[in-house]
Short mmCIF file of C-alpha atoms and ligand atoms in Angstrom, two decimals:
data_model
loop_
_atom_site.label_atom_id
_atom_site.label_comp_id
_atom_site.label_asym_id
_atom_site.label_seq_id
_atom_site.Cartn_x
_atom_site.Cartn_y
_atom_site.Cartn_z
CA MET A 1322 92.37 32.84 54.10
CA ALA A 1323 92.69 32.44 50.30
CA THR A 1324 93.93 29.19 48.96
CA THR A 1325 97.48 29.42 47.45
CA THR A 1326 97.21 30.21 43.80
CA SER A 1327 100.97 30.44 43.02
CA ASP A 1328 102.36 27.53 41.12
CA GLN A 1329 105.72 28.19 42.70
CA VAL A 1330 106.65 27.22 46.20
CA TYR A 1331 110.19 28.23 47.45
CA VAL A 1332 112.15 25.66 49.53
CA TRP A 1333 114.29 27.18 52.36
CA ALA A 1334 116.81 25.04 54.09
CA TRP A 1335 118.68 25.27 57.41
CA LEU A 1336 122.42 24.53 56.81
CA ARG A 1337 124.43 22.82 59.39
CA GLY A 1338 124.71 24.72 62.66
CA ALA A 1339 122.52 27.54 61.21
CA THR A 1340 119.76 29.10 63.17
CA ALA A 1341 118.05 30.76 60.11
CA PRO A 1342 117.26 29.23 56.73
CA VAL A 1343 118.45 30.12 53.22
CA PRO A 1344 116.61 29.77 49.91
CA ALA A 1345 117.48 26.35 48.39
CA GLY A 1346 115.34 26.15 45.28
CA VAL A 1347 111.80 26.10 43.88
CA LEU A 1348 109.03 23.51 43.62
CA GLU A 1349 106.98 23.89 40.40
CA ARG A 1350 104.38 22.18 38.30
CA ARG A 1351 105.77 21.40 34.92
CA GLY A 1352 104.53 20.23 31.61
CA GLY A 1353 100.73 20.21 32.63
CA SER A 1354 101.45 17.82 35.54
CA THR A 1355 99.74 18.32 38.93
CA ASP A 1356 102.96 16.98 40.53
CA LEU A 1357 105.63 19.28 41.82
CA SER A 1358 109.24 19.05 40.55
CA PHE A 1359 112.35 20.70 42.41
CA ARG A 1360 115.08 22.65 41.04
CA TYR A 1361 118.08 23.99 43.12
CA GLY A 1362 118.83 27.71 43.02
CA GLU A 1363 122.40 28.28 41.45
CA ARG A 1364 123.26 30.48 44.34
CA TYR A 1365 122.41 27.77 46.81
CA LYS A 1366 124.57 25.18 45.04
CA ALA A 1367 127.41 27.48 45.16
CA ARG A 1368 127.11 28.45 48.80
CA GLU A 1369 129.59 27.33 51.34
CA GLY A 1370 128.28 24.33 53.36
CA ALA A 1371 125.22 23.82 50.94
CA LEU A 1372 123.98 20.38 51.27
CA PRO A 1373 121.88 18.51 48.77
CA LEU A 1374 118.47 17.30 49.76
CA TYR A 1375 118.17 13.52 50.09
CA GLY A 1376 117.98 11.82 46.67
CA MET A 1377 118.59 14.91 44.71
CA PRO A 1378 122.35 15.36 44.09
CA PHE A 1379 123.69 18.74 42.89
CA ASP A 1380 125.12 17.04 39.72
CA GLY A 1381 121.79 15.46 38.96
CA PRO A 1382 119.06 16.60 36.49
CA THR A 1383 118.07 20.34 36.56
CA TRP A 1384 114.58 19.35 37.53
CA HIS A 1385 114.14 16.55 40.10
CA GLY A 1386 110.78 15.06 39.43
CA ALA A 1387 108.17 13.86 41.91
CA THR A 1388 108.40 10.31 43.46
CA GLU A 1389 105.39 8.50 41.99
CA ASN A 1390 102.18 8.85 44.16
CA LEU A 1391 103.74 11.35 46.36
CA GLY A 1392 103.15 14.50 44.24
CA MET A 1393 106.73 15.80 44.81
CA PRO A 1394 110.15 14.49 45.52
CA GLY A 1395 110.14 12.20 48.61
CA ALA A 1396 112.60 14.37 50.67
CA LEU A 1397 110.15 17.35 50.48
CA ARG A 1398 107.08 15.25 50.94
CA ASP A 1399 108.49 14.13 54.26
CA ALA A 1400 108.27 17.72 55.48
CA SER A 1401 104.65 18.17 54.45
CA PRO A 1402 101.48 17.46 56.65
CA ASP A 1403 99.96 14.08 56.56
CA ALA A 1404 96.49 12.84 57.33
CA TRP A 1405 95.91 14.85 60.54
CA GLY A 1406 97.53 18.11 59.37
CA ARG A 1407 95.64 17.79 55.99
CA ARG A 1408 92.46 17.41 57.83
CA VAL A 1409 93.07 20.49 59.92
CA ILE A 1410 94.15 22.51 56.83
CA LEU A 1411 91.08 21.24 54.78
CA GLN A 1412 88.67 22.45 57.58
CA ARG A 1413 90.15 25.85 57.30
CA VAL A 1414 90.49 26.23 53.56
CA LYS A 1415 87.36 24.30 52.52
CA PRO A 1416 85.21 23.67 55.45
CA SER A 1417 82.35 22.19 53.42
CA SER A 1418 84.72 19.24 52.15
CA GLU A 1419 85.50 15.94 53.82
CA ASP A 1420 87.99 14.82 51.20
CA THR A 1421 91.70 15.64 51.70
CA GLY A 1422 92.27 15.04 48.05
CA ASP A 1423 90.41 18.23 47.36
CA LEU A 1424 93.32 20.38 47.81
CA ASP A 1425 96.53 20.52 45.79
CA GLU A 1426 99.98 19.73 47.35
CA ALA A 1427 101.24 23.44 47.12
CA THR A 1428 98.23 24.37 49.22
CA TYR A 1429 99.27 21.94 51.97
CA LEU A 1430 102.79 23.14 51.89
CA MET A 1431 101.91 26.77 52.11
CA GLN A 1432 99.01 26.51 54.61
CA SER A 1433 100.95 24.55 57.19
CA GLY A 1434 103.25 26.08 59.65
CA SER A 1435 106.98 26.62 59.40
CA ASN A 1436 108.03 24.49 62.41
CA ARG A 1437 107.98 21.42 60.44
CA LEU A 1438 109.92 18.11 60.28
CA GLY A 1439 113.56 18.28 59.51
CA ALA A 1440 115.26 21.26 58.23
CA VAL A 1441 113.33 22.79 55.41
CA ASP A 1442 110.44 25.12 55.01
CA PHE A 1443 108.07 26.23 52.18
CA GLN A 1444 107.71 29.93 51.26
CA ALA A 1445 106.00 32.18 48.76
CA SER A 1446 109.22 34.11 48.18
CA SER A 1447 112.90 33.40 47.67
CA ARG A 1448 113.81 36.76 49.04
CA ALA A 1449 112.26 37.27 52.44
CA TYR A 1450 111.74 34.50 54.92
CA ALA A 1451 108.39 34.99 56.80
CA PRO A 1452 107.85 32.06 59.08
CA ARG A 1453 104.25 30.96 59.77
CA ILE A 1454 104.26 30.51 63.52
CA GLU A 1455 101.76 31.10 66.22
CA SER A 1456 102.08 30.08 69.80
CA ALA A 1457 99.30 28.61 72.04
CA THR A 1458 99.13 26.64 75.26
CA LEU A 1459 98.60 23.06 75.40
CA ASP A 1460 95.10 23.57 76.75
CA GLU A 1461 94.12 25.80 73.89
CA LEU A 1462 95.57 23.41 71.37
CA LEU A 1463 93.63 20.57 72.78
CA ARG A 1464 90.52 22.58 72.80
CA ALA A 1465 91.11 23.31 69.17
CA ALA A 1466 91.79 19.67 68.34
CA ASP A 1467 88.62 18.66 69.92
CA LEU A 1468 86.69 21.20 67.93
CA ILE A 1469 88.31 19.95 64.74
CA GLU A 1470 87.33 16.33 65.63
CA SER A 1471 83.75 17.43 66.28
CA GLY A 1472 83.56 19.51 63.23
CA GLY A 1473 83.01 22.78 65.23
CA ALA A 1474 84.18 26.33 64.36
CA LEU A 1475 87.39 27.54 65.82
CA PRO A 1476 88.22 31.05 67.07
CA GLU A 1477 90.73 32.66 64.62
CA HIS A 1478 93.83 32.67 66.93
CA LEU A 1479 93.21 28.97 67.89
CA GLU A 1480 92.76 28.02 64.29
CA ARG A 1481 95.94 29.61 63.34
CA ALA A 1482 97.76 28.05 66.15
CA LEU A 1483 96.50 24.50 65.48
CA LEU A 1484 97.14 25.00 61.75
CA TYR A 1485 100.71 26.10 62.25
CA GLY A 1486 101.23 23.42 64.83
CA THR A 1487 100.36 20.48 62.51
CA ALA A 1488 103.08 20.77 59.95
CA ILE A 1489 104.22 17.35 60.98
CA GLY A 1490 103.19 13.76 59.75
CA GLY A 1491 100.99 11.09 61.29
CA ALA A 1492 97.39 10.43 61.48
CA ARG A 1493 96.68 11.06 65.15
CA PRO A 1494 95.82 14.40 66.43
CA LYS A 1495 98.84 16.21 67.71
CA ALA A 1496 100.50 19.77 67.87
CA LEU A 1497 103.99 21.15 68.01
CA LEU A 1498 104.89 23.08 71.02
CA ALA A 1499 107.87 25.19 72.32
CA ASP A 1500 108.38 24.92 76.12
CA GLY A 1501 111.40 27.23 76.46
CA ASP A 1502 114.25 25.83 74.38
CA ARG A 1503 112.52 22.42 74.50
CA GLN A 1504 110.71 21.65 71.23
CA VAL A 1505 108.03 19.00 71.64
CA ILE A 1506 105.49 17.10 69.75
CA ALA A 1507 102.27 16.69 71.79
CA LYS A 1508 100.28 13.56 70.78
CA PHE A 1509 96.63 13.72 72.16
CA SER A 1510 94.24 11.04 73.31
CA THR A 1511 90.80 11.33 71.72
CA SER A 1512 87.37 10.39 72.81
CA THR A 1513 87.16 7.69 70.26
CA ASP A 1514 90.23 5.87 71.40
CA ALA A 1515 89.31 2.15 72.11
CA TYR A 1516 92.01 1.78 74.79
CA ASP A 1517 94.60 4.02 76.46
CA VAL A 1518 96.57 4.84 73.14
CA VAL A 1519 98.71 7.45 74.82
CA GLY A 1520 99.41 5.38 77.69
CA ALA A 1521 100.40 2.39 75.67
CA GLU A 1522 102.88 4.45 73.64
CA ALA A 1523 104.43 5.94 76.71
CA THR A 1524 104.72 2.42 78.26
CA SER A 1525 106.47 1.20 74.99
CA ILE A 1526 108.89 4.20 75.07
CA HIS A 1527 109.99 3.15 78.57
CA LEU A 1528 110.40 -0.44 77.67
CA ALA A 1529 112.43 0.51 74.53
CA SER A 1530 114.77 2.59 76.67
CA LYS A 1531 115.32 -0.30 78.90
CA LEU A 1532 116.38 -2.33 75.90
CA GLY A 1533 118.81 0.25 74.76
CA ILE A 1534 116.65 1.39 71.77
CA PRO A 1535 117.34 5.14 71.43
CA VAL A 1536 114.13 7.09 72.18
CA THR A 1537 113.62 10.75 72.96
CA ARG A 1538 112.69 12.13 76.37
CA ALA A 1539 108.92 11.55 76.94
CA SER A 1540 106.53 12.55 79.64
CA ILE A 1541 102.61 12.47 80.18
CA ALA A 1542 100.71 15.63 80.72
CA HIS A 1543 96.98 16.08 81.45
CA SER A 1544 94.90 18.76 80.16
CA LEU A 1545 91.08 19.25 79.70
CA GLY A 1546 90.39 15.56 80.58
CA HIS A 1547 92.82 14.46 77.96
CA LYS A 1548 96.06 12.35 78.48
CA VAL A 1549 98.82 13.84 76.38
CA LEU A 1550 102.19 12.41 75.36
CA LEU A 1551 104.91 15.02 75.20
CA LEU A 1552 107.96 14.01 73.18
CA ASP A 1553 111.13 15.85 72.74
CA ARG A 1554 112.03 16.38 69.01
CA PHE A 1555 115.16 14.69 67.65
CA ASP A 1556 115.33 17.10 64.62
CA ARG A 1557 115.91 20.15 66.86
CA GLY A 1558 119.16 21.32 68.42
CA GLY A 1559 117.50 23.41 71.21
CA ASP A 1560 119.59 26.32 69.98
CA GLY A 1561 117.60 27.11 66.93
CA THR A 1562 119.43 24.63 64.63
CA ARG A 1563 117.64 21.99 62.68
CA ARG A 1564 118.67 18.60 61.47
CA MET A 1565 117.59 17.04 58.13
CA VAL A 1566 115.43 13.87 58.42
CA VAL A 1567 114.45 11.36 55.66
CA SER A 1568 111.59 8.95 56.10
CA GLY A 1569 112.14 5.13 55.30
CA LEU A 1570 109.76 5.73 52.55
CA THR A 1571 112.00 8.13 50.94
CA MET A 1572 115.11 6.05 51.60
CA LEU A 1573 113.67 3.14 49.83
CA ARG A 1574 112.26 5.31 46.98
CA LEU A 1575 109.00 3.62 47.29
CA PRO A 1576 105.68 5.35 46.29
CA GLU A 1577 103.62 4.34 49.23
CA GLN A 1578 104.15 3.13 52.77
CA TRP A 1579 102.13 -0.15 52.55
CA LEU A 1580 104.00 -1.75 49.77
CA PRO A 1581 105.21 -5.31 50.37
CA SER A 1582 108.42 -4.56 48.94
CA GLY A 1583 109.27 -2.41 51.90
CA SER A 1584 111.07 -4.53 54.50
CA TYR A 1585 113.47 -4.20 57.53
CA PRO A 1586 116.28 -5.85 55.54
CA ALA A 1587 115.72 -3.29 52.73
CA LEU A 1588 115.90 -0.54 55.30
CA LEU A 1589 118.91 -2.00 56.77
CA ASP A 1590 120.63 -2.38 53.39
CA THR A 1591 120.13 1.20 52.49
CA LEU A 1592 121.14 2.51 55.83
CA THR A 1593 124.38 0.43 55.64
CA ARG A 1594 125.13 1.50 52.17
CA GLU A 1595 124.63 5.24 53.19
CA ALA A 1596 126.12 5.27 56.67
CA ALA A 1597 129.28 6.83 57.83
CA SER A 1598 129.68 3.74 60.05
CA ALA A 1599 127.49 0.74 59.74
CA LYS A 1600 128.89 -0.84 62.91
CA GLY A 1601 126.02 -2.45 64.98
CA LEU A 1602 123.31 -1.32 62.48
CA ASN A 1603 122.23 -4.84 61.76
CA ARG A 1604 121.64 -5.57 65.49
CA ALA A 1605 120.00 -2.19 65.94
CA VAL A 1606 117.38 -2.70 63.13
CA PHE A 1607 116.71 -6.33 64.04
CA THR A 1608 116.18 -5.31 67.66
CA ARG A 1609 113.62 -2.69 66.52
CA ALA A 1610 111.83 -5.24 64.49
CA ALA A 1611 111.82 -7.70 67.41
CA PHE A 1612 110.56 -5.01 69.81
CA ASN A 1613 107.75 -4.06 67.40
CA ILE A 1614 106.61 -7.64 67.14
CA ALA A 1615 106.83 -8.16 70.98
CA ILE A 1616 104.84 -5.11 71.76
CA GLY A 1617 102.12 -5.70 69.06
CA ASN A 1618 103.15 -2.61 67.16
CA THR A 1619 101.98 -3.78 63.78
CA ASP A 1620 101.91 -0.19 62.55
CA ASP A 1621 105.51 -0.12 61.64
CA HIS A 1622 105.23 1.23 58.17
CA LEU A 1623 107.97 3.15 56.32
CA ARG A 1624 106.82 6.54 57.69
CA ASN A 1625 107.45 5.31 61.20
CA HIS A 1626 111.16 4.88 60.53
CA ALA A 1627 113.45 7.66 59.64
CA ALA A 1628 117.24 8.74 59.47
CA PHE A 1629 119.20 11.93 59.88
CA TRP A 1630 120.73 13.18 56.55
CA ASP A 1631 123.81 15.47 56.80
CA GLY A 1632 124.21 15.75 53.02
CA THR A 1633 126.40 12.84 52.61
CA HIS A 1634 125.27 10.08 55.12
CA LEU A 1635 122.27 8.53 56.78
CA LYS A 1636 122.02 7.75 60.40
CA LEU A 1637 119.03 6.16 62.14
CA THR A 1638 116.91 8.48 64.33
CA PRO A 1639 115.55 7.51 67.61
CA ALA A 1640 112.66 5.23 67.41
CA TYR A 1641 109.13 6.84 67.47
CA ASP A 1642 105.47 5.96 67.16
CA LEU A 1643 105.91 2.82 69.13
CA SER A 1644 102.24 2.16 69.41
CA PRO A 1645 100.79 -1.26 70.02
CA VAL A 1646 97.77 -1.96 68.40
CA LEU A 1647 94.80 -4.02 69.96
CA ARG A 1648 94.12 -7.42 68.43
CA THR A 1649 91.60 -10.02 69.03
CA GLY A 1650 93.39 -13.27 68.61
CA GLU A 1651 97.00 -14.37 68.09
CA ALA A 1652 97.48 -13.70 64.42
CA ALA A 1653 98.76 -10.40 63.10
CA ALA A 1654 100.92 -9.00 60.28
CA GLN A 1655 103.53 -6.26 60.52
CA ALA A 1656 103.26 -3.39 57.89
CA LEU A 1657 106.83 -3.80 57.17
CA ALA A 1658 108.11 -7.17 55.95
CA LEU A 1659 110.62 -9.04 58.19
CA ASP A 1660 112.53 -10.69 55.45
CA TRP A 1661 113.48 -10.28 51.84
CA LYS A 1662 110.78 -12.71 50.69
CA GLY A 1663 108.17 -10.32 52.16
CA ASN A 1664 107.05 -12.28 55.13
CA ARG A 1665 105.05 -10.17 57.61
CA ASP A 1666 103.92 -12.70 60.05
CA SER A 1667 104.06 -11.07 63.58
CA ARG A 1668 106.21 -13.74 65.11
CA LEU A 1669 109.59 -13.49 66.74
CA SER A 1670 110.27 -16.99 65.42
CA THR A 1671 109.68 -15.70 61.91
CA LEU A 1672 112.15 -12.90 62.42
CA VAL A 1673 114.72 -15.40 64.00
CA ASP A 1674 114.45 -17.45 60.76
CA ALA A 1675 115.31 -14.35 58.81
CA ALA A 1676 118.60 -13.84 60.79
CA PRO A 1677 120.77 -14.17 57.55
CA ASP A 1678 118.87 -11.23 55.90
CA TYR A 1679 120.19 -9.23 58.84
CA ARG A 1680 123.64 -10.62 58.46
CA LEU A 1681 123.24 -12.22 61.90
CA ASP A 1682 123.79 -15.78 62.88
CA ARG A 1683 120.83 -17.67 64.26
CA GLU A 1684 122.10 -17.95 67.83
CA THR A 1685 122.64 -14.08 68.10
CA ALA A 1686 119.29 -13.40 66.49
CA ARG A 1687 117.59 -15.87 69.06
CA GLY A 1688 119.51 -14.16 71.83
CA ILE A 1689 118.27 -10.86 70.91
CA ALA A 1690 114.64 -11.95 70.53
CA GLU A 1691 114.90 -13.45 74.07
CA GLU A 1692 116.45 -10.42 75.54
CA VAL A 1693 113.62 -8.37 74.11
CA THR A 1694 110.89 -10.63 75.76
CA ASP A 1695 112.84 -10.76 79.08
CA VAL A 1696 113.14 -7.06 79.33
CA ILE A 1697 109.55 -6.41 78.64
CA ARG A 1698 108.55 -8.97 81.22
CA GLU A 1699 111.06 -7.61 83.81
CA HIS A 1700 110.15 -3.86 83.44
CA TRP A 1701 106.24 -4.11 82.56
CA GLN A 1702 105.11 -2.75 85.79
CA ASP A 1703 107.45 0.02 85.98
CA ALA A 1704 106.70 0.96 82.24
CA ALA A 1705 103.08 0.76 82.89
CA ASP A 1706 103.48 3.05 85.84
CA PHE A 1707 105.46 5.47 83.61
CA GLY A 1708 102.55 5.27 81.15
CA GLU A 1709 100.11 5.90 83.84
CA LEU A 1710 98.02 2.92 82.65
CA PRO A 1711 95.00 2.09 84.91
CA GLN A 1712 94.84 -1.46 86.17
CA ALA A 1713 92.02 -2.37 83.81
CA GLN A 1714 94.22 -1.27 80.90
CA ARG A 1715 97.17 -3.20 82.10
CA ALA A 1716 94.82 -6.38 82.24
CA LEU A 1717 93.69 -5.46 78.56
CA MET A 1718 97.06 -5.07 77.08
CA TRP A 1719 99.28 -7.62 78.87
CA GLU A 1720 99.67 -10.74 76.66
CA ARG A 1721 97.43 -9.24 74.13
CA MET A 1722 99.17 -6.24 72.79
CA PHE A 1723 102.60 -6.71 74.91
CA LEU A 1724 103.84 -10.28 74.45
CA ASN A 1725 100.95 -11.69 72.74
CA PRO A 1726 101.38 -15.56 72.82
CA GLY A 1727 101.15 -15.74 69.08
CA SER A 1728 103.98 -13.23 68.71
CA VAL A 1729 106.41 -14.75 71.28
CA ARG A 1730 105.76 -18.54 70.96
CA GLY A 1731 108.82 -20.55 70.77
CA ILE A 1732 111.01 -17.74 72.09
CA ALA A 1733 109.82 -16.59 75.49
CA GLY A 1734 110.43 -18.85 78.49
N1 ADP B 2088 110.51 12.77 68.54
C1 ADP B 2088 110.36 13.09 67.35
N2 ADP B 2088 111.15 14.09 66.91
C2 ADP B 2088 111.02 14.63 65.65
N3 ADP B 2088 109.97 14.09 64.58
C3 ADP B 2088 109.27 13.17 65.12
C4 ADP B 2088 109.34 12.55 66.45
N4 ADP B 2088 108.36 11.58 66.62
C5 ADP B 2088 107.79 11.62 65.48
N5 ADP B 2088 108.30 12.58 64.70
C6 ADP B 2088 107.80 12.87 63.28
O1 ADP B 2088 106.29 13.14 63.33
C7 ADP B 2088 105.47 12.24 62.47
C8 ADP B 2088 104.29 11.82 63.25
O2 ADP B 2088 104.64 11.17 64.56
P1 ADP B 2088 104.03 9.81 64.77
O3 ADP B 2088 104.42 9.59 66.18
O4 ADP B 2088 104.37 8.86 63.82
O5 ADP B 2088 102.42 10.11 64.84
P2 ADP B 2088 101.20 9.30 64.26
O6 ADP B 2088 100.95 8.31 65.57
O7 ADP B 2088 100.08 10.31 64.16
O8 ADP B 2088 101.58 8.50 63.19
C9 ADP B 2088 106.49 11.00 62.21
O9 ADP B 2088 106.27 10.26 61.11
C10 ADP B 2088 107.94 11.72 62.27
O10 ADP B 2088 108.24 12.15 61.03
MG1 MG B 2089 103.27 7.56 62.60
#
C-alpha cells in the first residue's frame, strides 16, 4: 500500500444521535510547516446540530494551529494512533524501519482504521465517506499481534484487520472488535510481560467498581495461550452512534503527557469550569487519584484520563487503564501531580495534605482515602478471582502493587 502523499486530510464527524458522519473540515500543512492545521468547512458550521471540536470554537481563527509537539490540534490528535498503532502502521508501510518518527502524521491518520476513539474519522475525500474497516476474530488478531511483536510477516487480510483495529491510543498491544452490537477494546497479554498485566488490570477494574468509580463492563478471554481483557467502549452507543472524547492532555492544552504542570487539581479545575454540573466532581477526581495511588498505578498520565465533549460541556468518562505497575521498594512517583505545587509522591498522606487543592476539607479527604484502602482490602480476593490471578501472582502483587506500605502508611489501619 502506498504511503499517503496528499497534504490534505478531511475530517468527518458524527453529530449527536447520528449513525453516519458528515464532513467537518480539513487538516493541512501550512506555510512550510510539517504540522497540520485545521479549518472547518463552511457547510459544516452552518449545519443544524453542528458541534465544534474541543478547543476550536466556530468563531475562532479560520485556521486552528497544531498543539505544540503534537503535530496537529489536540482534539484530532486524540483520535490518531499512539505507540502501538504507530508500530503496526510503520511495519506495514516501511517494514525496514524501526523508528515511528519516520512517517508523517497524515500517514498515521490515513493508514489507521475508521473505528477510532471518539466521533471523528480521517478521509481522503470530503465528498464520499469510505470507512477503512476489516473484521477478524480475536484469534486472528492475536496471531497478528504476535507476529508484529516478533517482527514476522503477516498475511494480507490479517495485516489489514490488525491495522484497522489499531486506530486507538496506548502503548500495549490491543485491537478493536465488534461483537454484535457490543464494541470492545481487546488488550492482549504479551510474552514479555513481567507479571500478569491483564489480570492486574481486570482486578483493578473490579475494585474500582466496588468503590463506585465508574468503569465499563470488562471480561477476560483466553485465546492462543494469551489472556485478553475485553472492555466495552464508552464512546459508542451500541446503535451506531459515537460520542466525542477529549484526553486530559487536550483539556489542559499541554504539549506532552509527562509535564509536571499536569496535575489532578488542574484536571479538576478544567472539568469544573467546563461542566454542565460540577456537583461531586472534586470528590470523584480525588477518589480516582487515591485509587491510583493505592493500587500502584503510577502510569496515570494525561492520556489515561478523558472526558466526553458534547460541543459545550465536558463530563468525565469512566476510568480506564487502571494498571498497577510493579515496584521493588516503597517509593514511587505518580505521572500526574497530586497538588498544585507539583508533588507526585505516591502516598495517600501526600494526597490528603492536598485536600484544599480539591476543595475538600481534611477530614473528608482522609475519609475517602481510608475508604479506598478498606474497600481494596475487603474485596481483594473477589477481585483477584475476577482477574483470574494465579496464587503466585496474588502473592507478588499484594502489598507491593496493591496497598504498598509506602503508599498507604498513616492511612490504612
Ligand atoms: N473503555 C474504553 N472506551 C473507549 N475508549 C477507551 C476505553 N479504554 C481506553 N480507551 C482509549 O484507548 C486508549 C488506549 O487504552 P489504554 O487502556 O490506555 O491502553 P494502554 O494500556 O496501551 O495505554 C486510551 O488512551 C483511551 O483513549
Ligand atoms: Mg493508556
